[in-house]
Amino acid sequence: MEKYSFFDAQKTSSGYDRTYSSSDLADYFASFIGNGVFANPANSLMVQAGSGLQVVVKTGMAFINGYYYQLKDEAKSLAIARGDNNYPRIDTVICSLNHSKRLIEVKVVQGTAAAS
């Protein structure tokens, strides 16, 4: 099968002769932009300690499977849940692509408290 794009649609008597979806554009971008944080500037989406039980994510950009995320203008604070009194855990800050909600978000994934 051959596939080509992107060309302007021409109006016909029954609508338009072609349509494109967001997944077509994402497939195109994914062919030359890999997944991850766009590292310009070097501190793009850097996670830093905030006050109390918070972390701060700096502004920046990321790509996931050709879809684009940008945290622009100001940093974002994320709350960290209080830990277990006896066991440590590792929480992770991620960019998450959610097709059903049609969004990419920066969020905290809480780890499991364990002895080791």
PDB file of C-alpha atoms in Angstrom:
ATOM      1  CA  MET A   1       0.000   0.000   0.000  1.00  0.00           C
ATOM      2  CA  GLU A   2       1.215   3.488  -0.782  1.00  0.00           C
ATOM      3  CA  LYS A   3       0.477   6.400   1.487  1.00  0.00           C
ATOM      4  CA  TYR A   4       1.158  10.064   0.886  1.00  0.00           C
ATOM      5  CA  SER A   5       0.173  13.301   2.534  1.00  0.00           C
ATOM      6  CA  PHE A   6      -0.411  16.213   3.246  1.00  0.00           C
ATOM      7  CA  PHE A   7      -2.304  17.964   0.494  1.00  0.00           C
ATOM      8  CA  ASP A   8      -5.137  20.473   0.627  1.00  0.00           C
ATOM      9  CA  ALA A   9      -8.584  18.898   0.394  1.00  0.00           C
ATOM     10  CA  GLN A  10     -10.668  19.754  -2.639  1.00  0.00           C
ATOM     11  CA  LYS A  11     -14.375  20.411  -2.187  1.00  0.00           C
ATOM     12  CA  THR A  12     -16.580  17.988  -4.065  1.00  0.00           C
ATOM     13  CA  SER A  13     -20.349  17.670  -4.359  1.00  0.00           C
ATOM     14  CA  SER A  14     -20.364  15.230  -1.422  1.00  0.00           C
ATOM     15  CA  GLY A  15     -17.910  17.019   0.894  1.00  0.00           C
ATOM     16  CA  TYR A  16     -14.108  16.912   0.656  1.00  0.00           C
ATOM     17  CA  ASP A  17     -11.955  14.415  -1.243  1.00  0.00           C
ATOM     18  CA  ARG A  18      -9.576  13.687   1.659  1.00  0.00           C
ATOM     19  CA  THR A  19      -9.291  14.001   5.412  1.00  0.00           C
ATOM     20  CA  TYR A  20      -6.436  13.622   7.851  1.00  0.00           C
ATOM     21  CA  SER A  21      -6.499  12.801  11.524  1.00  0.00           C
ATOM     22  CA  SER A  22      -4.243  13.699  14.432  1.00  0.00           C
ATOM     23  CA  SER A  23      -2.764  10.183  14.256  1.00  0.00           C
ATOM     24  CA  ASP A  24      -1.636  10.878  10.662  1.00  0.00           C
ATOM     25  CA  LEU A  25       0.301  13.919  11.875  1.00  0.00           C
ATOM     26  CA  ALA A  26       1.644  12.048  14.908  1.00  0.00           C
ATOM     27  CA  ASP A  27       2.863   9.196  12.653  1.00  0.00           C
ATOM     28  CA  TYR A  28       4.645  11.753  10.487  1.00  0.00           C
ATOM     29  CA  PHE A  29       6.391  13.451  13.431  1.00  0.00           C
ATOM     30  CA  ALA A  30       7.239  10.106  15.076  1.00  0.00           C
ATOM     31  CA  SER A  31       9.161   9.143  11.935  1.00  0.00           C
ATOM     32  CA  PHE A  32      11.912  11.674  12.756  1.00  0.00           C
ATOM     33  CA  ILE A  33      11.341  12.873  16.363  1.00  0.00           C
ATOM     34  CA  GLY A  34      11.963  10.297  19.074  1.00  0.00           C
ATOM     35  CA  ASN A  35      10.166   9.988  22.389  1.00  0.00           C
ATOM     36  CA  GLY A  36      11.404  12.086  25.270  1.00  0.00           C
ATOM     37  CA  VAL A  37      12.081  15.561  26.551  1.00  0.00           C
ATOM     38  CA  PHE A  38      13.237  18.117  24.001  1.00  0.00           C
ATOM     39  CA  ALA A  39      16.573  19.067  25.550  1.00  0.00           C
ATOM     40  CA  ASN A  40      16.807  22.686  24.515  1.00  0.00           C
ATOM     41  CA  PRO A  41      17.319  24.374  26.918  1.00  0.00           C
ATOM     42  CA  ALA A  42      19.155  21.777  28.968  1.00  0.00           C
ATOM     43  CA  ASN A  43      16.799  22.190  31.957  1.00  0.00           C
ATOM     44  CA  SER A  44      13.648  21.537  29.903  1.00  0.00           C
ATOM     45  CA  LEU A  45      10.992  19.834  32.110  1.00  0.00           C
ATOM     46  CA  MET A  46      13.564  19.474  34.896  1.00  0.00           C
ATOM     47  CA  VAL A  47      12.063  18.203  38.153  1.00  0.00           C
ATOM     48  CA  GLN A  48      13.230  19.962  41.316  1.00  0.00           C
ATOM     49  CA  ALA A  49      12.316  19.831  44.990  1.00  0.00           C
ATOM     50  CA  GLY A  50       9.590  22.267  45.935  1.00  0.00           C
ATOM     51  CA  SER A  51       8.345  23.288  49.353  1.00  0.00           C
ATOM     52  CA  GLY A  52       6.899  20.677  51.669  1.00  0.00           C
ATOM     53  CA  LEU A  53       5.662  17.594  49.849  1.00  0.00           C
ATOM     54  CA  GLN A  54       5.847  19.105  46.379  1.00  0.00           C
ATOM     55  CA  VAL A  55       8.105  18.956  43.356  1.00  0.00           C
ATOM     56  CA  VAL A  56       8.321  21.604  40.658  1.00  0.00           C
ATOM     57  CA  VAL A  57       8.541  20.811  36.937  1.00  0.00           C
ATOM     58  CA  LYS A  58      10.247  23.546  34.905  1.00  0.00           C
ATOM     59  CA  THR A  59       8.909  24.686  31.548  1.00  0.00           C
ATOM     60  CA  GLY A  60       9.806  22.693  28.458  1.00  0.00           C
ATOM     61  CA  MET A  61       8.661  20.355  25.697  1.00  0.00           C
ATOM     62  CA  ALA A  62       8.359  16.609  25.119  1.00  0.00           C
ATOM     63  CA  PHE A  63       7.215  14.225  22.394  1.00  0.00           C
ATOM     64  CA  ILE A  64       5.458  10.875  22.857  1.00  0.00           C
ATOM     65  CA  ASN A  65       4.852   8.790  19.730  1.00  0.00           C
ATOM     66  CA  GLY A  66       4.708  11.948  17.617  1.00  0.00           C
ATOM     67  CA  TYR A  67       2.344  13.813  19.957  1.00  0.00           C
ATOM     68  CA  TYR A  68       3.611  17.093  21.392  1.00  0.00           C
ATOM     69  CA  TYR A  69       3.531  18.405  24.973  1.00  0.00           C
ATOM     70  CA  GLN A  70       4.603  21.846  26.129  1.00  0.00           C
ATOM     71  CA  LEU A  71       4.653  23.345  29.605  1.00  0.00           C
ATOM     72  CA  LYS A  72       4.884  27.007  28.761  1.00  0.00           C
ATOM     73  CA  ASP A  73       5.202  30.289  30.652  1.00  0.00           C
ATOM     74  CA  GLU A  74       5.490  28.942  34.213  1.00  0.00           C
ATOM     75  CA  ALA A  75       6.595  25.880  36.137  1.00  0.00           C
ATOM     76  CA  LYS A  76       4.081  23.347  37.433  1.00  0.00           C
ATOM     77  CA  SER A  77       3.900  22.153  41.063  1.00  0.00           C
ATOM     78  CA  LEU A  78       2.986  18.525  41.763  1.00  0.00           C
ATOM     79  CA  ALA A  79       2.019  17.110  45.149  1.00  0.00           C
ATOM     80  CA  ILE A  80       3.807  14.061  46.527  1.00  0.00           C
ATOM     81  CA  ALA A  81       1.808  11.762  48.834  1.00  0.00           C
ATOM     82  CA  ARG A  82       3.153  11.306  52.346  1.00  0.00           C
ATOM     83  CA  GLY A  83       5.375   8.248  52.654  1.00  0.00           C
ATOM     84  CA  ASP A  84       5.201   5.178  54.851  1.00  0.00           C
ATOM     85  CA  ASN A  85       6.774   5.625  58.314  1.00  0.00           C
ATOM     86  CA  ASN A  86       8.692   2.349  58.092  1.00  0.00           C
ATOM     87  CA  TYR A  87       9.582   1.788  54.439  1.00  0.00           C
ATOM     88  CA  PRO A  88      10.915   4.063  51.693  1.00  0.00           C
ATOM     89  CA  ARG A  89       9.449   4.283  48.217  1.00  0.00           C
ATOM     90  CA  ILE A  90      10.435   5.834  44.910  1.00  0.00           C
ATOM     91  CA  ASP A  91       7.929   8.079  43.137  1.00  0.00           C
ATOM     92  CA  THR A  92       8.433   8.997  39.490  1.00  0.00           C
ATOM     93  CA  VAL A  93       7.439  12.132  37.550  1.00  0.00           C
ATOM     94  CA  ILE A  94       6.377  11.252  34.006  1.00  0.00           C
ATOM     95  CA  CYS A  95       4.794  12.664  30.850  1.00  0.00           C
ATOM     96  CA  SER A  96       1.802  10.456  30.087  1.00  0.00           C
ATOM     97  CA  LEU A  97      -0.039  10.200  26.746  1.00  0.00           C
ATOM     98  CA  ASN A  98      -3.750   9.423  27.166  1.00  0.00           C
ATOM     99  CA  HIS A  99      -5.565   8.883  23.858  1.00  0.00           C
ATOM    100  CA  SER A 100      -9.026   8.446  25.402  1.00  0.00           C
ATOM    101  CA  LYS A 101      -8.787  11.796  27.238  1.00  0.00           C
ATOM    102  CA  ARG A 102      -6.880  13.347  24.297  1.00  0.00           C
ATOM    103  CA  LEU A 103      -4.115  14.805  26.444  1.00  0.00           C
ATOM    104  CA  ILE A 104      -0.538  14.556  27.569  1.00  0.00           C
ATOM    105  CA  GLU A 105       0.088  15.435  31.182  1.00  0.00           C
ATOM    106  CA  VAL A 106       2.973  15.635  33.606  1.00  0.00           C
ATOM    107  CA  LYS A 107       2.093  13.658  36.710  1.00  0.00           C
ATOM    108  CA  VAL A 108       3.489  11.737  39.682  1.00  0.00           C
ATOM    109  CA  VAL A 109       3.365   7.945  39.648  1.00  0.00           C
ATOM    110  CA  GLN A 110       3.547   6.750  43.230  1.00  0.00           C
ATOM    111  CA  GLY A 111       5.848   3.851  43.956  1.00  0.00           C
ATOM    112  CA  THR A 112       5.295   1.045  46.453  1.00  0.00           C
ATOM    113  CA  ALA A 113       6.805   1.254  49.910  1.00  0.00           C
ATOM    114  CA  ALA A 114       9.199  -1.645  50.511  1.00  0.00           C
ATOM    115  CA  ALA A 115      12.018  -2.725  52.788  1.00  0.00           C
ATOM    116  CA  SER A 116      14.463  -2.854  49.876  1.00  0.00           C
TER     117      SER A 116
END
